[in-house]
JSON list of C-alpha atoms in Angstrom, two decimals:
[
{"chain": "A", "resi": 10, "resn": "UNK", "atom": "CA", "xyz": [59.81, 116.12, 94.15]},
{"chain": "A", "resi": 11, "resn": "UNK", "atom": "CA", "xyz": [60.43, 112.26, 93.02]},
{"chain": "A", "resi": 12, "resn": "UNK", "atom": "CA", "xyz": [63.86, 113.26, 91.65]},
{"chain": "A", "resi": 13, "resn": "UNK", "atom": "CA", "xyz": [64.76, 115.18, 94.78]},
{"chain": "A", "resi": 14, "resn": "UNK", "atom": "CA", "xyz": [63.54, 112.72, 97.11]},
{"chain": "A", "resi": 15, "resn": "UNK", "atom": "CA", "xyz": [65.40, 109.73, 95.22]},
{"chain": "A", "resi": 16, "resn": "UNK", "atom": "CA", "xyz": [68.67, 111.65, 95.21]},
{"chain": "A", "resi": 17, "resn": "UNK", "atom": "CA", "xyz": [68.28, 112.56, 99.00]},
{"chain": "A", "resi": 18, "resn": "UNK", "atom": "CA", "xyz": [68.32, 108.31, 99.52]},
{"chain": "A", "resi": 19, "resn": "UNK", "atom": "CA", "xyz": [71.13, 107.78, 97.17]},
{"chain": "A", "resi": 20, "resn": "UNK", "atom": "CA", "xyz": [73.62, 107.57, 99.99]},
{"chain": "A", "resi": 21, "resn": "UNK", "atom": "CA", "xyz": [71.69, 104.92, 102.07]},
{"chain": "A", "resi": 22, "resn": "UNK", "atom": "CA", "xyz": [70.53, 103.19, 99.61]},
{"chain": "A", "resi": 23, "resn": "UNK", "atom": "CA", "xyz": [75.00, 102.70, 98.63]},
{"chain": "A", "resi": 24, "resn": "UNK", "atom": "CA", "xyz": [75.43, 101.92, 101.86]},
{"chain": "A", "resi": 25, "resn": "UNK", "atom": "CA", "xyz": [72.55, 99.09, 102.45]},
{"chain": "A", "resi": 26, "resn": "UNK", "atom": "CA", "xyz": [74.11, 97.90, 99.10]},
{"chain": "A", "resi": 27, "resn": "UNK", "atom": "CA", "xyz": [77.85, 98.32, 100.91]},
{"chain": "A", "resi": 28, "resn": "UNK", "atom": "CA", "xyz": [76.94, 96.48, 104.01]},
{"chain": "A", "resi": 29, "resn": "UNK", "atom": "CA", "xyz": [74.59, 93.39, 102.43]},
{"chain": "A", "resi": 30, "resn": "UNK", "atom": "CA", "xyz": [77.63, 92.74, 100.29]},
{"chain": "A", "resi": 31, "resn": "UNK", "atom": "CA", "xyz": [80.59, 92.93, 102.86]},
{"chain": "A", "resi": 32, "resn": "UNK", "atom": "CA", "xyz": [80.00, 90.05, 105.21]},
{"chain": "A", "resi": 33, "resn": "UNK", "atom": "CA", "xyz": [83.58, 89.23, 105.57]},
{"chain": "A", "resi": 34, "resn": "UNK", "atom": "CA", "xyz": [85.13, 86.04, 107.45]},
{"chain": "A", "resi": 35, "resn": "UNK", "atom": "CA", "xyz": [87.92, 84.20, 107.40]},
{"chain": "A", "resi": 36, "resn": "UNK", "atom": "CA", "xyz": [91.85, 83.65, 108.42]},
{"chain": "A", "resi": 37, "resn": "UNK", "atom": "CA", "xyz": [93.77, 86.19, 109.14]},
{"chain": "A", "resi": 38, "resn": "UNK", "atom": "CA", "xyz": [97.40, 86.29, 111.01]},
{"chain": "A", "resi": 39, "resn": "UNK", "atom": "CA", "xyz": [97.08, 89.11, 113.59]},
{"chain": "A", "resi": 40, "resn": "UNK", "atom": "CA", "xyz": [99.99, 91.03, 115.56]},
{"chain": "A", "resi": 41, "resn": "UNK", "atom": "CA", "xyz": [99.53, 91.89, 118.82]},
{"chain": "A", "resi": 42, "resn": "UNK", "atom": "CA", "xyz": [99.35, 95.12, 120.08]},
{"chain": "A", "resi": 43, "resn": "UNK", "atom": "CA", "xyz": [101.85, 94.75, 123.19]},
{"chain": "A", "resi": 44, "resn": "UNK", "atom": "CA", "xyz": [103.75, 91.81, 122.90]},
{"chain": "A", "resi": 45, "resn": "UNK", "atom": "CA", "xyz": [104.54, 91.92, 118.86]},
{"chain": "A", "resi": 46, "resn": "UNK", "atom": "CA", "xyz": [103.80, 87.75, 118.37]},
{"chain": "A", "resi": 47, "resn": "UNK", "atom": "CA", "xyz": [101.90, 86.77, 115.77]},
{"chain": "A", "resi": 48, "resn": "UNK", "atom": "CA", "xyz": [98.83, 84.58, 116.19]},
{"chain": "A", "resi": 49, "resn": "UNK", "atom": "CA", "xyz": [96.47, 83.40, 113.53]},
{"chain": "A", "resi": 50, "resn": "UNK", "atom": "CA", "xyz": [92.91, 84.38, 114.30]},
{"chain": "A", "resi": 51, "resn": "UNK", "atom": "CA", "xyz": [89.16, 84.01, 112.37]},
{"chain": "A", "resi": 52, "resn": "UNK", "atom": "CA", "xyz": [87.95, 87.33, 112.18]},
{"chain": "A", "resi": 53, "resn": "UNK", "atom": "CA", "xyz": [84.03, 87.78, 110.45]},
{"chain": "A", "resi": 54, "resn": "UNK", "atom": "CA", "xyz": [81.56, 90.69, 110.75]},
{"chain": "A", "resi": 55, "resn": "UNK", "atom": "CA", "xyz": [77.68, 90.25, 110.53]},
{"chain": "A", "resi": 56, "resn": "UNK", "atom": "CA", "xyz": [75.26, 91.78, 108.64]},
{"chain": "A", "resi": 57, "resn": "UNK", "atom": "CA", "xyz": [73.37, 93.17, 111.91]},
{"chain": "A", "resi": 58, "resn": "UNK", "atom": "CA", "xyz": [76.83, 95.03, 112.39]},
{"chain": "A", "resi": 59, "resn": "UNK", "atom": "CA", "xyz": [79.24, 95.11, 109.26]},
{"chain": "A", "resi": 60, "resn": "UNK", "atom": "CA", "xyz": [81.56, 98.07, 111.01]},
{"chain": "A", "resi": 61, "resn": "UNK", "atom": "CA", "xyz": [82.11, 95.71, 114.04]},
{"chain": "A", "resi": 62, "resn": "UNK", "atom": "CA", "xyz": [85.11, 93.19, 112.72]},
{"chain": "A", "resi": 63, "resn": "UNK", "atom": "CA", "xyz": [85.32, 90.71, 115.88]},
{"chain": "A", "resi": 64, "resn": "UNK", "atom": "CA", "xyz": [88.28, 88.11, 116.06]},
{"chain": "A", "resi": 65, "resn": "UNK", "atom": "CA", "xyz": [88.04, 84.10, 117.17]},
{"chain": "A", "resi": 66, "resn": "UNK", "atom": "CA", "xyz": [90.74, 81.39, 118.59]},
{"chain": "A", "resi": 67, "resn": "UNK", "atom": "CA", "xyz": [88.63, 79.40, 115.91]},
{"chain": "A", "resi": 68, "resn": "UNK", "atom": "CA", "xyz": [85.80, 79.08, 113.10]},
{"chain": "A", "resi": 69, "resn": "UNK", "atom": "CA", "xyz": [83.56, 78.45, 115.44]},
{"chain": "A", "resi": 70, "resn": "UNK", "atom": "CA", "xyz": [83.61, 81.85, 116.65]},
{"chain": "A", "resi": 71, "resn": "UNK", "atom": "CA", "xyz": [83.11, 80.66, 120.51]},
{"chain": "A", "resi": 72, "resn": "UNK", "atom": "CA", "xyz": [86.20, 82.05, 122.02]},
{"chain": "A", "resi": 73, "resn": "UNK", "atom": "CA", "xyz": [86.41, 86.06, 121.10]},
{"chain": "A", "resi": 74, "resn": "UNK", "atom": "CA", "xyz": [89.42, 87.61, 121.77]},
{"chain": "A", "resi": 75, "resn": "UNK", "atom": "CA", "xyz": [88.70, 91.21, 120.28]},
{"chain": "A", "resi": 76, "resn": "UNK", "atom": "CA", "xyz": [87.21, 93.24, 117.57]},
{"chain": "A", "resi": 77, "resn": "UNK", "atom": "CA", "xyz": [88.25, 96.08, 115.44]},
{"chain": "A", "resi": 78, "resn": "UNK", "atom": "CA", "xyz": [85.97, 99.09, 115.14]},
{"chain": "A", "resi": 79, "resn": "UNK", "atom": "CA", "xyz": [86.12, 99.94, 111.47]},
{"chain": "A", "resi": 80, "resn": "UNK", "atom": "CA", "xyz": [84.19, 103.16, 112.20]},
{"chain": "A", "resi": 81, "resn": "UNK", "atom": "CA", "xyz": [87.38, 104.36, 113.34]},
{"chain": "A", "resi": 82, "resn": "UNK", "atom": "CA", "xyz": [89.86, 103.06, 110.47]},
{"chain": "A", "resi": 83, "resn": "UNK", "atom": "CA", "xyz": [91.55, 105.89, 108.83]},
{"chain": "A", "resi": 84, "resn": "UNK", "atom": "CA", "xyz": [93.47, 104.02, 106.59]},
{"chain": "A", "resi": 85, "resn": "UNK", "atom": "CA", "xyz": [93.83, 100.99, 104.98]},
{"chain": "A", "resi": 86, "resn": "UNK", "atom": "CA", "xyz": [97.34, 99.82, 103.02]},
{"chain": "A", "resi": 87, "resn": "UNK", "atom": "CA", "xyz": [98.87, 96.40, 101.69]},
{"chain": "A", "resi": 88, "resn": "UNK", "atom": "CA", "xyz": [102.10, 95.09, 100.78]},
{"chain": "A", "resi": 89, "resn": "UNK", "atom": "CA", "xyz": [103.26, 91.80, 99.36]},
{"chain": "A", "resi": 90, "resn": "UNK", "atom": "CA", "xyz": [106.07, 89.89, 100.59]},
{"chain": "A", "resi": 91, "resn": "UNK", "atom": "CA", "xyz": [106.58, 86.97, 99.75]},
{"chain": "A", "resi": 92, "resn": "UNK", "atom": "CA", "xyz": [103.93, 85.05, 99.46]},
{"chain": "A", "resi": 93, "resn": "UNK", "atom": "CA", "xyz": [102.06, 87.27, 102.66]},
{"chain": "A", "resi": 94, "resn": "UNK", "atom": "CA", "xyz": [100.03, 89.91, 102.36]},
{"chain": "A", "resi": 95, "resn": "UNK", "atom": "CA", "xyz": [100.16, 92.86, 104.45]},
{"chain": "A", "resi": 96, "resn": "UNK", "atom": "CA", "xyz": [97.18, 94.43, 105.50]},
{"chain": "A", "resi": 97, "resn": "UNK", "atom": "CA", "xyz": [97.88, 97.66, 107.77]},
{"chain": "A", "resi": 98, "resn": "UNK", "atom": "CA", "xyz": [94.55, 99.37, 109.37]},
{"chain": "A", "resi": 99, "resn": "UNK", "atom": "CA", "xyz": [95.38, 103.04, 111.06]},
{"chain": "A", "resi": 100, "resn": "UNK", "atom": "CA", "xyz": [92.87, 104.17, 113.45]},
{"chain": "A", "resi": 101, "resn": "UNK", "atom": "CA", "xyz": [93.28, 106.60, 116.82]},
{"chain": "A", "resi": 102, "resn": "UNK", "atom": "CA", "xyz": [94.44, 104.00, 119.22]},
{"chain": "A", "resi": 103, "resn": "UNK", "atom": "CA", "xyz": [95.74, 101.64, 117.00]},
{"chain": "A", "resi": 104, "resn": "UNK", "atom": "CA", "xyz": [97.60, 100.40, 114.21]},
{"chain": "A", "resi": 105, "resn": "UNK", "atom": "CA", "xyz": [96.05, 96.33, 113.13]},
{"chain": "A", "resi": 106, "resn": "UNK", "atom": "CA", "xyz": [98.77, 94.41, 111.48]},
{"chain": "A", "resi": 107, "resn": "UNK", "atom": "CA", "xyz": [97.52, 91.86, 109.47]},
{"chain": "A", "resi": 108, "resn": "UNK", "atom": "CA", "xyz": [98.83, 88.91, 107.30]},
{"chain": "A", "resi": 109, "resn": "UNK", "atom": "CA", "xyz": [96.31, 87.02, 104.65]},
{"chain": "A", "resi": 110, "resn": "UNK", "atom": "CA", "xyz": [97.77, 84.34, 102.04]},
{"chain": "A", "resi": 111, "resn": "UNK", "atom": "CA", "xyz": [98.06, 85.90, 98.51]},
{"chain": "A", "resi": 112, "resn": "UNK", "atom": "CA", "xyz": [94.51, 84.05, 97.34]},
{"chain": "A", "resi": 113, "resn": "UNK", "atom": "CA", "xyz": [92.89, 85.56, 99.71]},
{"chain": "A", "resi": 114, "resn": "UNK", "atom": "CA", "xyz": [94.30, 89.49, 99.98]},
{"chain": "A", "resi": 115, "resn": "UNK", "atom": "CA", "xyz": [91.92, 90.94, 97.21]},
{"chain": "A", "resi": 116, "resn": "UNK", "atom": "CA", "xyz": [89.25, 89.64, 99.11]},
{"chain": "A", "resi": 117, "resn": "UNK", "atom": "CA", "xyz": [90.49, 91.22, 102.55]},
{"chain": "A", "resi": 118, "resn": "UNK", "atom": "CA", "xyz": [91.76, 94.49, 100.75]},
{"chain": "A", "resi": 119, "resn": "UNK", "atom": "CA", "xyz": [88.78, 95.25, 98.98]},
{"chain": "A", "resi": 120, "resn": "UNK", "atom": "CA", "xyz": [86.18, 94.15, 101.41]},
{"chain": "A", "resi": 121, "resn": "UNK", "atom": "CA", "xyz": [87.85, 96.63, 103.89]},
{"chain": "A", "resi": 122, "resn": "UNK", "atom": "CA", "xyz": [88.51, 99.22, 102.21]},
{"chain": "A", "resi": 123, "resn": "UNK", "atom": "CA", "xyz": [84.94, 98.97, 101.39]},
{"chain": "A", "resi": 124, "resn": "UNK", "atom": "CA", "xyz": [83.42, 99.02, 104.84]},
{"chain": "A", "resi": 125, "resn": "UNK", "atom": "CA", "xyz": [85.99, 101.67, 105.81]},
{"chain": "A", "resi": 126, "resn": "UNK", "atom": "CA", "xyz": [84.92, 104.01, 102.84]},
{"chain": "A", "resi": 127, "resn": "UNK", "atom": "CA", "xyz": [88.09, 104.15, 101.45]},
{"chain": "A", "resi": 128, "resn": "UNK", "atom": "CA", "xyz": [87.17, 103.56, 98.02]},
{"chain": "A", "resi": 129, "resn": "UNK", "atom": "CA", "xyz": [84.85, 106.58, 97.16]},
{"chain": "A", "resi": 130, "resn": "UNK", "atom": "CA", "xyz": [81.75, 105.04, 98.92]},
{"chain": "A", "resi": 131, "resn": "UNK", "atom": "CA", "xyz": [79.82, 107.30, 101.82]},
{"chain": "A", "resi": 132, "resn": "UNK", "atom": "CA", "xyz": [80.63, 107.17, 105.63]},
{"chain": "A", "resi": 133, "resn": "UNK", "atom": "CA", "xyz": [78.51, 105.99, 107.97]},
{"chain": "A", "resi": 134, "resn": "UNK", "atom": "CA", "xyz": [78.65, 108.75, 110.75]},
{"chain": "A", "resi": 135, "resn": "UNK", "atom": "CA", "xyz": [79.64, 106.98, 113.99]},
{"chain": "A", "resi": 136, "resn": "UNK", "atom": "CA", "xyz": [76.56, 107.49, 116.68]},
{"chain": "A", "resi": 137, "resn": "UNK", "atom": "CA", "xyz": [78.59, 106.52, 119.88]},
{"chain": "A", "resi": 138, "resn": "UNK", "atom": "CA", "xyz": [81.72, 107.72, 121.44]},
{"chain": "A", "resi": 139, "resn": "UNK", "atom": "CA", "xyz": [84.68, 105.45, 120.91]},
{"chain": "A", "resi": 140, "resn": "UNK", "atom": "CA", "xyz": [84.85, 103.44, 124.66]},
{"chain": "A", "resi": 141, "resn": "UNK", "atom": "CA", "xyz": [88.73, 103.69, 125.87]},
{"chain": "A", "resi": 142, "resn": "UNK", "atom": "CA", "xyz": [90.31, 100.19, 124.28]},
{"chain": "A", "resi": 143, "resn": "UNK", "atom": "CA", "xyz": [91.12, 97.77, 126.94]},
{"chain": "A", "resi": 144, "resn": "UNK", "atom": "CA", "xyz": [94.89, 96.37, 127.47]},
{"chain": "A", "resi": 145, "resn": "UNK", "atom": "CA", "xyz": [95.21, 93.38, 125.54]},
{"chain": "A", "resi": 146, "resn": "UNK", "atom": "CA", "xyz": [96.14, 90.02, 127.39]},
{"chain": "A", "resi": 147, "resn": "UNK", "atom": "CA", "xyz": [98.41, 87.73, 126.27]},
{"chain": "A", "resi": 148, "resn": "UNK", "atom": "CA", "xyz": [97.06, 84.88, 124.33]},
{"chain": "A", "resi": 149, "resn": "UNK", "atom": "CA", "xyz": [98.23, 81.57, 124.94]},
{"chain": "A", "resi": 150, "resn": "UNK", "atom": "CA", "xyz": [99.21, 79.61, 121.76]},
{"chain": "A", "resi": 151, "resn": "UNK", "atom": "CA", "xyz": [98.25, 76.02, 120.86]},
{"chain": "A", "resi": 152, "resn": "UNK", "atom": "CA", "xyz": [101.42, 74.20, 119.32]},
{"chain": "A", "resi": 153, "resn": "UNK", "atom": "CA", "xyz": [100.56, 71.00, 117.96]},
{"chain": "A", "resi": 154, "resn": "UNK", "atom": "CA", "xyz": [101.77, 67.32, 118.82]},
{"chain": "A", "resi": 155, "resn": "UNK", "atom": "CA", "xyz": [103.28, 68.82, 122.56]},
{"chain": "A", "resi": 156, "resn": "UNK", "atom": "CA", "xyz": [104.47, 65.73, 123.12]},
{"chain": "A", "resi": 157, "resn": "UNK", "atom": "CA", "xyz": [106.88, 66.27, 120.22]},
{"chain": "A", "resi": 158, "resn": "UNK", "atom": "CA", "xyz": [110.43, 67.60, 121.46]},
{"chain": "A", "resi": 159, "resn": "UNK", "atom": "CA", "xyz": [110.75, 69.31, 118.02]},
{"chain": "A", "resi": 160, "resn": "UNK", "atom": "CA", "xyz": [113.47, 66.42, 116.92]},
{"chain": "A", "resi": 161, "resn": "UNK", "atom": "CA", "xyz": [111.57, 65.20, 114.04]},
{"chain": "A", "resi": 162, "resn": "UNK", "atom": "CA", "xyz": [113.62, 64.62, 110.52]},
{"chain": "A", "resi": 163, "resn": "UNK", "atom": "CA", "xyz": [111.26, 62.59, 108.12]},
{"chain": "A", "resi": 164, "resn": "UNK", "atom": "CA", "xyz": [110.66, 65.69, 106.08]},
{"chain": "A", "resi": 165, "resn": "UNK", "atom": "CA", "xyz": [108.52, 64.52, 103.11]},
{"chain": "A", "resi": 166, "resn": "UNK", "atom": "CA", "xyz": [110.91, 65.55, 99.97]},
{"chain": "A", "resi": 167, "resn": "UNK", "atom": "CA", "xyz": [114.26, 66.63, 102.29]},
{"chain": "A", "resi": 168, "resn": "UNK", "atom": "CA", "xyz": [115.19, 69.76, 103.93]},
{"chain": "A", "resi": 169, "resn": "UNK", "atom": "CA", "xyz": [113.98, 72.84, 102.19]},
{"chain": "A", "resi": 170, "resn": "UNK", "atom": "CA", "xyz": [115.05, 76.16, 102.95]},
{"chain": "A", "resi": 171, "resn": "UNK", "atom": "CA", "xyz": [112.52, 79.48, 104.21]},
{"chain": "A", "resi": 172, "resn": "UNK", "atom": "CA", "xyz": [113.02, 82.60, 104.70]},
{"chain": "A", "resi": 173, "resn": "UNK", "atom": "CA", "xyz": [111.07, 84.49, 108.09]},
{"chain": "A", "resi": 174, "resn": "UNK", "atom": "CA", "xyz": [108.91, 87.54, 106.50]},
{"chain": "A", "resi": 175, "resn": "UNK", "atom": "CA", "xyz": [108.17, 88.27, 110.31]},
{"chain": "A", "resi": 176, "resn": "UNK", "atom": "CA", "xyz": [109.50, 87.93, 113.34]},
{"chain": "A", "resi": 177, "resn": "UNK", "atom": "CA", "xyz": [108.18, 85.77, 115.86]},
{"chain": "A", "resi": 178, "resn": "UNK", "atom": "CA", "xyz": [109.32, 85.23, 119.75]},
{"chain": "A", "resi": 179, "resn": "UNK", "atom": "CA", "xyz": [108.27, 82.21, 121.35]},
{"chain": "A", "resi": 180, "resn": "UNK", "atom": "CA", "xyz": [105.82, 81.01, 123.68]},
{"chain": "A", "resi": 181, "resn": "UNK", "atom": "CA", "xyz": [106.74, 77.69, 125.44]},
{"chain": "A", "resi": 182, "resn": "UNK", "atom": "CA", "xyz": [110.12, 75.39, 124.74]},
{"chain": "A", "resi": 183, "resn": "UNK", "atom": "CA", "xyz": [108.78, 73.42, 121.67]},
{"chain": "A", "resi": 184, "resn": "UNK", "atom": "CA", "xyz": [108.37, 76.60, 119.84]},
{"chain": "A", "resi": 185, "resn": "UNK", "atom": "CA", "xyz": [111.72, 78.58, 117.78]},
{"chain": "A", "resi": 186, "resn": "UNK", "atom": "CA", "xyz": [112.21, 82.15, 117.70]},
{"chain": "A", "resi": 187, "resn": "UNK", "atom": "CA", "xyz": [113.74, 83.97, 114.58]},
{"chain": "A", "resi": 188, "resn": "UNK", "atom": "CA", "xyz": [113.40, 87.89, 113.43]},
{"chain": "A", "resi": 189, "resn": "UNK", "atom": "CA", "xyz": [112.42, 88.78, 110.10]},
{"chain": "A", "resi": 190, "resn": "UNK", "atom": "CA", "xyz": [115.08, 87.76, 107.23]},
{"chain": "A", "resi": 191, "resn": "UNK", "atom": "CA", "xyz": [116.37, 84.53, 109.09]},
{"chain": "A", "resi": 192, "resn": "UNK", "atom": "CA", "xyz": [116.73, 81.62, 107.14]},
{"chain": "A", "resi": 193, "resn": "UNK", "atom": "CA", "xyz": [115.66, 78.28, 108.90]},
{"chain": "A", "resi": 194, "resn": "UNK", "atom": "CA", "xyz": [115.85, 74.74, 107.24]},
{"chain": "A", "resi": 195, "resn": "UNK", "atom": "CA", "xyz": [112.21, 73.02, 107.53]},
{"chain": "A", "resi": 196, "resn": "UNK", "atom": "CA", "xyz": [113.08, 69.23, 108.80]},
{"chain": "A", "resi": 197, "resn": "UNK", "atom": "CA", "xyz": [109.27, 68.38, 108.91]},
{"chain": "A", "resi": 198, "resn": "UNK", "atom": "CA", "xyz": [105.72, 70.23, 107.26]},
{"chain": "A", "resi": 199, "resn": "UNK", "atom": "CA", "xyz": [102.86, 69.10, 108.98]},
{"chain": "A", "resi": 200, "resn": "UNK", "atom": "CA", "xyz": [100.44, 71.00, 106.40]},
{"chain": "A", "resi": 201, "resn": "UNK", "atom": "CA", "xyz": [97.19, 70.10, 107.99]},
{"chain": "A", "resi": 202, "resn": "UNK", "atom": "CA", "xyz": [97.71, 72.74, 110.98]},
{"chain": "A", "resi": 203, "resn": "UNK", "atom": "CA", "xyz": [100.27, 74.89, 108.95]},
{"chain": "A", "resi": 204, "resn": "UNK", "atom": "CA", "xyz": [102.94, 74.10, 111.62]},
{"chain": "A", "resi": 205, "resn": "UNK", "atom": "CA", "xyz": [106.21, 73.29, 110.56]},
{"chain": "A", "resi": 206, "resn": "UNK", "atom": "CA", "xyz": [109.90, 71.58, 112.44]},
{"chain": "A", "resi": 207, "resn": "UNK", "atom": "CA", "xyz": [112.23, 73.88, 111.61]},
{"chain": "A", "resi": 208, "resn": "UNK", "atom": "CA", "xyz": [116.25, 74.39, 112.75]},
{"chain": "A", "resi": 209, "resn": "UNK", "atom": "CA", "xyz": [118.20, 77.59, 113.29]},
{"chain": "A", "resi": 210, "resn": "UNK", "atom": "CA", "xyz": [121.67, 78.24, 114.15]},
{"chain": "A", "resi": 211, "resn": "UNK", "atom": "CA", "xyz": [121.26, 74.18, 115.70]},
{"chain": "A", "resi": 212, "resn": "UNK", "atom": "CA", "xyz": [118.60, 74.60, 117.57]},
{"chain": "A", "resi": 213, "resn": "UNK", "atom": "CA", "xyz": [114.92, 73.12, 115.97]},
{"chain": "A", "resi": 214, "resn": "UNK", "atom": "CA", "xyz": [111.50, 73.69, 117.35]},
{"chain": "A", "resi": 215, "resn": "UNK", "atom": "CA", "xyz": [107.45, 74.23, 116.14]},
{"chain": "A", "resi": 216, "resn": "UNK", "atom": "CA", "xyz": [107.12, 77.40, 113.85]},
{"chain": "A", "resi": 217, "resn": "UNK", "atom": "CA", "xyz": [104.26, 78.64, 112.30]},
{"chain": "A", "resi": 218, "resn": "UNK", "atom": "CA", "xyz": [104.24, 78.35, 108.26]},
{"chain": "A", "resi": 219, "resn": "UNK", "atom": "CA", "xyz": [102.10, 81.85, 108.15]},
{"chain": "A", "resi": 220, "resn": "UNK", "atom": "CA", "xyz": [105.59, 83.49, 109.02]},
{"chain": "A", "resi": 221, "resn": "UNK", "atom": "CA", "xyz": [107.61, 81.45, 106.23]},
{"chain": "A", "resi": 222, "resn": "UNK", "atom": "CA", "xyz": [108.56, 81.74, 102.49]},
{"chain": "A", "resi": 223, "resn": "UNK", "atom": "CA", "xyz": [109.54, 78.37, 101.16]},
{"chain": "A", "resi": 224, "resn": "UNK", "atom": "CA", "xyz": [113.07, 79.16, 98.75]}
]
């Protein structure tokens, strides 16, 4: 009876263990779902709800702008390029395209795949119908320095070269657009807020180092 009883828990006892253990948070570049920008994003579950994977402007976690539903992930794959890692998460109404920095994919690979039960651990039946996802809005972006016309050429060490590993349309004047494989010359790296000057085909402007490979 002991035996049978302990084996019956097995399961929820792995998936207390599962859930105490995936408390994941951090930064994350996101796609969006509509208009195919790229904006980085803190995302971080809880342990009251591990299978709820909400998404913040910043770490404060004040200003939500969505959540995944990992109940509903039915797949979870990642690339590397160059220097990016590519999270993709497949579920009914969605595909999430995701981008960590190489340090930090393990953590985001594994962690999901363990909350999504894709590595041999038990599902967690879902108790509520999946609520019809709303259309997305588009999110305004916060370049830094606006006053700066994007003119800038004290680079610290030169111009350095990068290569786009995404493409990225942008939002207001200061900002450049480029598709994936363009080359742009950095004039100025402003590595506190990860936004760099950069120029392409003569024309400079703010981009976001998240979407760059330094050659």
């Amino acid at each position: 009876r002991t035996e049978r009883d302990a084996g019956e828990r097995a399961p929820l006892d792995l998936r207390m263990m599962v859930e105490s253990e995936k408390v994941l948070s951090g930064w994350l570049v996101k796609q969006g779902a509509i208009y195919k920008t790229w904006r980085k994003r803190y995302f971080a579950n809880s342990e009251q709800d591990v299978y709820t994977l909400a998404y913040f402007v910043d770490d404060k976690k004040k200003a939500k702008k969505g959540q995944v539903n990992l109940k509903e992930v039915t797949s979870v794959t990642s690339s590397e390029e160059k220097g990016k890692v590519h999270i993709e998460l497949v579920t009914p109404s969605r595909v999430w395209h995701l981008l960590a920095t190489t340090d930090k994919g393990a953590y985001w690979c594994d962690g999901l795949k363990a909350l999504t039960h894709k590595d041999g651990t038990p599902a967690e039946p879902a108790t509520q119908e999946a609520k019809p996802t709303e259309t997305p809005k588009p999110e305004a972006v916060s370049t830094p320095a606006q006053g700066t016309q994007g003119t800038a050429t004290d680079a610290k060490s030169g111009p350095v070269m990068a290569t786009a590993i995404a493409s990225y349309s942008a939002n207001n004047d200061k900002e450049l657009s480029f598709q994936r494989g363009d080359r742009l010359k950095i004039i100025l790296q402003e590595e506190k807020e990860g936004w760099w000057v950069a120029e392409l085909n003569g024309v400079q402007g703010w981009v976001s180092s998240y979407f760059l490979a330094a050659e």
